[in-house]
PDB file of C-alpha atoms in Angstrom:
ATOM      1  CA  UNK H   1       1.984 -24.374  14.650  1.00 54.00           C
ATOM      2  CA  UNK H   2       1.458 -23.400  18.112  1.00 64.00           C
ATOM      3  CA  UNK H   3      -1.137 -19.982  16.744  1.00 76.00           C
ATOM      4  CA  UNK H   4      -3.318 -22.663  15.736  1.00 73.00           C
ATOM      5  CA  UNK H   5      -6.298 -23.630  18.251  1.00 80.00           C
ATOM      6  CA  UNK H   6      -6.848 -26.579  19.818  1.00 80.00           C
ATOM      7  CA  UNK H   7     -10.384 -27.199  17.862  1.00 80.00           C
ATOM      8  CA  UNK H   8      -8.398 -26.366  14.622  1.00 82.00           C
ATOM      9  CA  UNK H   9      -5.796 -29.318  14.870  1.00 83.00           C
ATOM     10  CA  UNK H  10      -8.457 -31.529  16.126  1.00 87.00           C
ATOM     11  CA  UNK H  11     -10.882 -30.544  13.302  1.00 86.00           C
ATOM     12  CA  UNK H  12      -7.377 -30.524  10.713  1.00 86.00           C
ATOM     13  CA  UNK H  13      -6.692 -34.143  12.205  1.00 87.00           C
ATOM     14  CA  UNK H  14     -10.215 -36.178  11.895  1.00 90.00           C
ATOM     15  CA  UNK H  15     -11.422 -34.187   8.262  1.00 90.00           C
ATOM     16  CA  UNK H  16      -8.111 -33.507   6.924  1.00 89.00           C
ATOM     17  CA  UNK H  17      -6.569 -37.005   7.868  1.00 91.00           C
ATOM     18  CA  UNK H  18      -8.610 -39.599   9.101  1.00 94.00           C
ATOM     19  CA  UNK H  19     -11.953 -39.294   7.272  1.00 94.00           C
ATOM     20  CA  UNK H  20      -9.995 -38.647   3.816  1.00 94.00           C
ATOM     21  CA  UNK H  21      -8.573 -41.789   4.292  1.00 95.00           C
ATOM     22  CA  UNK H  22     -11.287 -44.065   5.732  1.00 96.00           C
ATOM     23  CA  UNK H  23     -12.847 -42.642   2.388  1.00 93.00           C
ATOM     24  CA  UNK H  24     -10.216 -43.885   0.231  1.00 94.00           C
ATOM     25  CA  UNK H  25      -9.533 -46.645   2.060  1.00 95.00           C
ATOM     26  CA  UNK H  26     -13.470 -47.785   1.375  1.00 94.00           C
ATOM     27  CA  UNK H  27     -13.438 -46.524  -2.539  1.00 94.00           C
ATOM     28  CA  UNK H  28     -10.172 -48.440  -3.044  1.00 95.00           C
ATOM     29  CA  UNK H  29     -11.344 -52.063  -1.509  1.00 95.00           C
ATOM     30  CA  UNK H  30     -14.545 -51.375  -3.624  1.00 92.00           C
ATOM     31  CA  UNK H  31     -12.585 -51.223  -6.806  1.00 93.00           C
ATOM     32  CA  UNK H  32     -10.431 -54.097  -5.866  1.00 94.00           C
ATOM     33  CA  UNK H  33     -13.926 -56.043  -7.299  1.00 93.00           C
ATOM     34  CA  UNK H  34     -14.887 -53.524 -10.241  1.00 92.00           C
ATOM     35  CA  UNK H  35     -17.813 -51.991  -8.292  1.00 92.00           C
ATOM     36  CA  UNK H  36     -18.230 -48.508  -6.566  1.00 91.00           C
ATOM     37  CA  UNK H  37     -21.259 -46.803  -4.875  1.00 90.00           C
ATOM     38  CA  UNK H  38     -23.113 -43.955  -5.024  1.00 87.00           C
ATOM     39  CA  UNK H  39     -25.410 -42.350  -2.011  1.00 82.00           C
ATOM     40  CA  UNK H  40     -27.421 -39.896  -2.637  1.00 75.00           C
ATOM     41  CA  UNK H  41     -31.142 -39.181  -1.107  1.00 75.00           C
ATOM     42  CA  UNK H  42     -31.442 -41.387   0.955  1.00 79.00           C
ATOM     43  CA  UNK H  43     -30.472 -44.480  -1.682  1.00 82.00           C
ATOM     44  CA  UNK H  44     -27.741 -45.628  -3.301  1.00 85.00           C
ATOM     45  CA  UNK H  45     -26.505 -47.040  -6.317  1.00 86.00           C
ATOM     46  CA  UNK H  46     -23.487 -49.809  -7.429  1.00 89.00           C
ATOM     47  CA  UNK H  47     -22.000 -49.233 -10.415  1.00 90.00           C
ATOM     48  CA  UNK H  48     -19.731 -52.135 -11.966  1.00 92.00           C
ATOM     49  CA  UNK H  49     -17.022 -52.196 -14.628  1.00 88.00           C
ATOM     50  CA  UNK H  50     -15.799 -49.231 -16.143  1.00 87.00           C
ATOM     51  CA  UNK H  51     -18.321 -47.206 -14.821  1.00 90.00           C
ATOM     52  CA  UNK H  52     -16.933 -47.992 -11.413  1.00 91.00           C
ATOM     53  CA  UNK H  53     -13.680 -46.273 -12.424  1.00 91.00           C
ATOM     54  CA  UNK H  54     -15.381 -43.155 -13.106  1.00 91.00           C
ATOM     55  CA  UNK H  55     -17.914 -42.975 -10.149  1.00 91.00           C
ATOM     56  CA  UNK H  56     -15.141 -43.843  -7.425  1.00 94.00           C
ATOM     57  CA  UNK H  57     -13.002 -40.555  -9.165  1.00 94.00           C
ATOM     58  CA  UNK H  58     -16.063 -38.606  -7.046  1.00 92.00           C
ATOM     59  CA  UNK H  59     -14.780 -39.748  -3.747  1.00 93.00           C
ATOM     60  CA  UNK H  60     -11.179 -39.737  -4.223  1.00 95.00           C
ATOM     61  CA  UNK H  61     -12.030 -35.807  -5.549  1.00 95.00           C
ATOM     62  CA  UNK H  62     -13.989 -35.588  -2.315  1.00 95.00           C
ATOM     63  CA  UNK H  63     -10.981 -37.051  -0.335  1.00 96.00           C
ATOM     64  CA  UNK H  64      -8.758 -34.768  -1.517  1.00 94.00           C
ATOM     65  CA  UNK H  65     -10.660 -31.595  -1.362  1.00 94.00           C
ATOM     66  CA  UNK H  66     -11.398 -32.512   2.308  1.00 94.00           C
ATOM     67  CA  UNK H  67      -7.167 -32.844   2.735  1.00 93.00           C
ATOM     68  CA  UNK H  68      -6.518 -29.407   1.054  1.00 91.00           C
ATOM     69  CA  UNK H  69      -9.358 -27.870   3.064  1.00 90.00           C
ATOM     70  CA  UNK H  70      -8.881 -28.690   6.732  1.00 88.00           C
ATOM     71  CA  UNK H  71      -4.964 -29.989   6.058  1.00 86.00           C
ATOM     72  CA  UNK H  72      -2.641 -28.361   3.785  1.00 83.00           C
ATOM     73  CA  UNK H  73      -4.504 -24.816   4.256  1.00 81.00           C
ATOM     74  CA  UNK H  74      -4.421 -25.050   7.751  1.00 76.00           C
ATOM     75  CA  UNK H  75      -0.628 -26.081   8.504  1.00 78.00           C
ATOM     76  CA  UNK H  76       0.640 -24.325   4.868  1.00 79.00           C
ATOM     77  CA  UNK H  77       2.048 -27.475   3.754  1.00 79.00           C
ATOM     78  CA  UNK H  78       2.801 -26.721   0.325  1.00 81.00           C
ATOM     79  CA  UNK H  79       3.283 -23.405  -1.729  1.00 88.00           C
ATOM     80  CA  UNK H  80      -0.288 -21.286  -2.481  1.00 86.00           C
ATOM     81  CA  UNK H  81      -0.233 -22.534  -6.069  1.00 90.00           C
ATOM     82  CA  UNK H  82       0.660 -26.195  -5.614  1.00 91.00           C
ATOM     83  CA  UNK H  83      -2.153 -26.147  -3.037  1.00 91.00           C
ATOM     84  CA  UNK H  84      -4.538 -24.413  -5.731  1.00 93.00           C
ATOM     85  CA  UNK H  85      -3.259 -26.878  -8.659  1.00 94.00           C
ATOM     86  CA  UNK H  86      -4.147 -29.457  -6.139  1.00 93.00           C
ATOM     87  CA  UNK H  87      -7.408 -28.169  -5.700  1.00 94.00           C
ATOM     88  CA  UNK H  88      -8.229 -27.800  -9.298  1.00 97.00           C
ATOM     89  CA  UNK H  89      -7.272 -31.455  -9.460  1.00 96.00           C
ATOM     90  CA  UNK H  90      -9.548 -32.515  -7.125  1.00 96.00           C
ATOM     91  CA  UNK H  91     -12.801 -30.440  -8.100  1.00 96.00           C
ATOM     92  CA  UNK H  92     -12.436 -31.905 -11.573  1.00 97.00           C
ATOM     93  CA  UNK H  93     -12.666 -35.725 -10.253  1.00 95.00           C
ATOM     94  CA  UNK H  94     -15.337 -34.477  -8.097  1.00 95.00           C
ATOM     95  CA  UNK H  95     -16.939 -33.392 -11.504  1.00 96.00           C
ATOM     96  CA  UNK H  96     -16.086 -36.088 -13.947  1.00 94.00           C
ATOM     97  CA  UNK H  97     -17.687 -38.946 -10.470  1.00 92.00           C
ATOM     98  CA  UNK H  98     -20.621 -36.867  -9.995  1.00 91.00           C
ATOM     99  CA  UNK H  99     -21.506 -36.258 -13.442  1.00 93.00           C
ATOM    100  CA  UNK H 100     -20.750 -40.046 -14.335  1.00 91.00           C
ATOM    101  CA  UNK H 101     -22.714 -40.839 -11.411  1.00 87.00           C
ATOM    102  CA  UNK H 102     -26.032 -39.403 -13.071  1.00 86.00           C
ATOM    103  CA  UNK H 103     -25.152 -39.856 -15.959  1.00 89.00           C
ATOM    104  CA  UNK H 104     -24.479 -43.891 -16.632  1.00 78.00           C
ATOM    105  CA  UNK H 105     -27.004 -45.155 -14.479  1.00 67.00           C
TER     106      UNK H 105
END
């Protein structure tokens, strides 16, 4: 832990902690009410209902692609293929959001 630069824990900390959550946190209070948004190009869409539950998978795949990245890769948190499974995981709700997101508008 003490190899690892200054820049790197500070950069592990705010993406790899902090912004995952703040992103959850967001997508989570969102779904509380059965909607979830979309930006992209400069607008944005809400999607209610179901759809909601399949657009707000994008940023919880987001979330946790950002906490593999800059987290568990950094500090080696769990094993190489838990980390990978993990990452699979989280590319394919990144998938199923964004291609929900164009699709059911």
């Amino acid at each position: 832990m003490d190899t690892i630069p200054r820049f790197k824990k500070i950069e592990a900390l705010l993406l790899g902690i902090v912004l995952p959550v703040f992103l959850s946190g967001y997508t989570v209070l969102l779904l509380l009410n059965s909607e979830a948004v979309f930006w992209g190009r400069g607008s944005s869409a809400t999607y209610q209902g179901y759809s909601a539950f399949f657009v707000s998978s994008l940023w919880f795949g987001i979330s946790g692609l950002l906490v593999g990245h800059f987290w568990l890769r950094q500090y080696r948190i769990l094993m190489p293929a838990r980390r990978r499974a993990f990452m699979w995981v989280s590319s394919v709700l990144l998938l199923v959001g964004l291609a929900s997101a164009i699709l059911l508008v």
